[in-house]
Coordinates of C-alpha atoms in Angstrom, one line a residue:
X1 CA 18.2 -9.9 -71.8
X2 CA 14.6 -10.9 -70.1
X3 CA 17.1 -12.7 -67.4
X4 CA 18.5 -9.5 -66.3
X5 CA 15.6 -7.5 -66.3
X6 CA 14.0 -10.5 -64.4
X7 CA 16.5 -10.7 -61.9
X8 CA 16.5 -6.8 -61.9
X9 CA 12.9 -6.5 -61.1
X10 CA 13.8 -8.9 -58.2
X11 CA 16.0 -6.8 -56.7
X12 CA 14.3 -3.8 -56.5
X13 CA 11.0 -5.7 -55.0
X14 CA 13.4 -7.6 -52.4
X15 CA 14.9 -4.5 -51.9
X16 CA 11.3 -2.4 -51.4
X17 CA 10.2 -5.3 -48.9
X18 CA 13.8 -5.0 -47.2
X19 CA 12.9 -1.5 -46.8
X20 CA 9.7 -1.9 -45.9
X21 CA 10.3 -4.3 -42.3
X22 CA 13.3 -1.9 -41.6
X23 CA 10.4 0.6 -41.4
X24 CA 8.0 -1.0 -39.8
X25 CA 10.9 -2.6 -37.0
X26 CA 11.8 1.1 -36.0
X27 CA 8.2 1.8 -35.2
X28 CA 7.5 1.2 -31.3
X29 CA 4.1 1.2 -29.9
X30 CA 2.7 2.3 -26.1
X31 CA -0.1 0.5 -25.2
X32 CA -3.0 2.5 -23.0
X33 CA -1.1 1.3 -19.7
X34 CA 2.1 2.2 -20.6
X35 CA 4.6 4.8 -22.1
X36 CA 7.2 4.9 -24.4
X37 CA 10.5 6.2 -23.4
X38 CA 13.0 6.8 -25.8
X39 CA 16.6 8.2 -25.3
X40 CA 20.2 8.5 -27.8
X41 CA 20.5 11.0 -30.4
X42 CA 17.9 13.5 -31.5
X43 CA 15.9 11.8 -28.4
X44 CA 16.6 13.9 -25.4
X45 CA 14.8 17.3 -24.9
X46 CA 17.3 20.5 -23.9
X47 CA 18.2 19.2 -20.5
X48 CA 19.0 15.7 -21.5
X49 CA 16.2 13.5 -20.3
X50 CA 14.2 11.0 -22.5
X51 CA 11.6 12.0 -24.5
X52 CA 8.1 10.0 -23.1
X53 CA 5.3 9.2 -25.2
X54 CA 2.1 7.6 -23.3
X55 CA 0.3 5.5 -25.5
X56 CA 0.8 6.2 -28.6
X57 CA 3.9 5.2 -31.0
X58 CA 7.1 6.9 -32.2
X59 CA 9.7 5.7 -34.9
X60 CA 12.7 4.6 -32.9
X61 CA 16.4 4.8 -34.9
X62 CA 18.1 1.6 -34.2
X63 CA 21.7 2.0 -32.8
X64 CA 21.2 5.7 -32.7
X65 CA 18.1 5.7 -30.5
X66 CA 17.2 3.2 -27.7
X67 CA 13.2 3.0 -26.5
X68 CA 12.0 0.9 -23.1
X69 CA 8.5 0.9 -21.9
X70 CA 7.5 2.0 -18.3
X71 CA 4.2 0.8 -16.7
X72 CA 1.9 2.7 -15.7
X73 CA -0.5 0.1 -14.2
X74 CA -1.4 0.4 -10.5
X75 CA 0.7 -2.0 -8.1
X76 CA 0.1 -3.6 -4.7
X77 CA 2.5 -4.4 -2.1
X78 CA 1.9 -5.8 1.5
X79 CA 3.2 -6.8 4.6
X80 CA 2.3 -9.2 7.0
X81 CA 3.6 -9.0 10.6
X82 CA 4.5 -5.8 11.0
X83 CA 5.7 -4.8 14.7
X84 CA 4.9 -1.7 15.7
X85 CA 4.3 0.2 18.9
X86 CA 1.3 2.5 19.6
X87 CA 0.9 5.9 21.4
X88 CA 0.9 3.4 24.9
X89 CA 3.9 1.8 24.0
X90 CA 2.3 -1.2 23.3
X91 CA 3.6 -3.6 20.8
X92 CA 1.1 -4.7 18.3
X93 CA 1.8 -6.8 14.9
X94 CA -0.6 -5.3 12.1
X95 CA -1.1 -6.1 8.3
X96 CA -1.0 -3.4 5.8
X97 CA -1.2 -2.8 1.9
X98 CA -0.5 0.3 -0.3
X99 CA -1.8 0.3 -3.9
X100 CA 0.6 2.8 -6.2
X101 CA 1.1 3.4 -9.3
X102 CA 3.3 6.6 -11.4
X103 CA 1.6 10.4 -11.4
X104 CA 0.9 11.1 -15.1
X105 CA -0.9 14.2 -13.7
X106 CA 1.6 16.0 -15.5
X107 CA 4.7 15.6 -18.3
X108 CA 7.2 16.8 -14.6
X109 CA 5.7 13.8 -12.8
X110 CA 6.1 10.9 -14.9
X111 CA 9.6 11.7 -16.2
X112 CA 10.5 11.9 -12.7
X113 CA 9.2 8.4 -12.5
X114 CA 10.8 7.4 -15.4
X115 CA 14.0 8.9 -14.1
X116 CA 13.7 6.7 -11.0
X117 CA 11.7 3.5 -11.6
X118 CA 12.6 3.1 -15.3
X119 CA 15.6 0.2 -14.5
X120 CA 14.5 -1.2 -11.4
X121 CA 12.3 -4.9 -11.9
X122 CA 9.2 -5.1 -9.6
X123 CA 11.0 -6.6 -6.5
X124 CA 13.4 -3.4 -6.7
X125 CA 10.2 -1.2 -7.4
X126 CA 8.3 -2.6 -4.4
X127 CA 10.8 -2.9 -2.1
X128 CA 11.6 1.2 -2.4
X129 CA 8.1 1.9 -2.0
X130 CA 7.6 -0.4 1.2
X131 CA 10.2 2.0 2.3
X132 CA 8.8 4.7 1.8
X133 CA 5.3 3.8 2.7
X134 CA 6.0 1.8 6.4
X135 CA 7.3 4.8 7.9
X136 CA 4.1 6.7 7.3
X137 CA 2.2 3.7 8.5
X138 CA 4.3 3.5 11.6
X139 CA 3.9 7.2 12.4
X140 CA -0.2 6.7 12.1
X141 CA 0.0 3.9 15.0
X142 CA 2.1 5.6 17.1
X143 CA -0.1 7.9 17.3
X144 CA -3.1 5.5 18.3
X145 CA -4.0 3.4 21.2
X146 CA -4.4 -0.2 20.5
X147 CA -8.4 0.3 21.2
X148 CA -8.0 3.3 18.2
X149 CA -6.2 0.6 16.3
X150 CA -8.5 -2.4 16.1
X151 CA -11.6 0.0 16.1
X152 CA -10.1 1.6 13.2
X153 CA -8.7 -1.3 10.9
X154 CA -11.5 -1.2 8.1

């Protein structure tokens, strides 16, 4: 009789501590710098997109529920050798950065970030910002004489 109330008690504990690191695994945590975003079942607010927490954490059901984390660090990108022409016409080769990082201004901003950035790796994520940004850089020049330009470069 002690065996079975022995292996009993066993049981139940292994069972408790089984419990237990189910628990704690379907907690997910969003550092200061990032946010949480998780989607599935019970997930979604009424028009279907993820549900975003910014640092802070939020229990995630496995197979039901699925949670990624989104940076919200700032990022550089460059380019070197750009060739562009000025208000002249003349060709000039310039070097340019752009520091960027999401809005979290508002809850709008950032899941339209998430929307858009949330699968693509930093390559992806640069090279559609580059895109974005060179344009705007281009249209600056051409509106500058090369004397405007190098005066102008700080």
């Amino acid at each position: 009789m002690p065996r079975d109330i022995i292996i009993l008690i066993a049981a139940i504990v292994g069972g408790i501590i089984l419990i237990t690191v189910i628990l704690f695994a379907m907690i997910k945590t969003a550092k200061g710098n990032e946010a949480l975003v998780v989607s599935g079942v019970g997930a979604t607010d009424k028009y279907g997109n993820p549900k975003i927490k910014r640092a802070g954490g939020r229990v995630v059901i496995p197979f039901i529920q699925k949670a990624k984390y989104f940076d919200l660090c700032v990022r550089t990108a460059k380019v070197e050798g750009d060739v562009t022409k000025t208000q002249t016409g003349v060709p000039i080769q310039i070097d340019w950065a752009v520091a960027y990082n999401p809005d979290v201004s508002s809850n709008e901003s950032l899941q339209r970030a998430v929307c858009n950035f949330l699968d693509k790796n930093d390559k992806e994520l640069e090279r559609v910002i580059l895109d974005v940004v060179s344009g705007g850089v281009r249209a600056v020049i051409a509106k500058m004489t090369p004397e405007e330009v190098m005066n102008g470069k700080d």
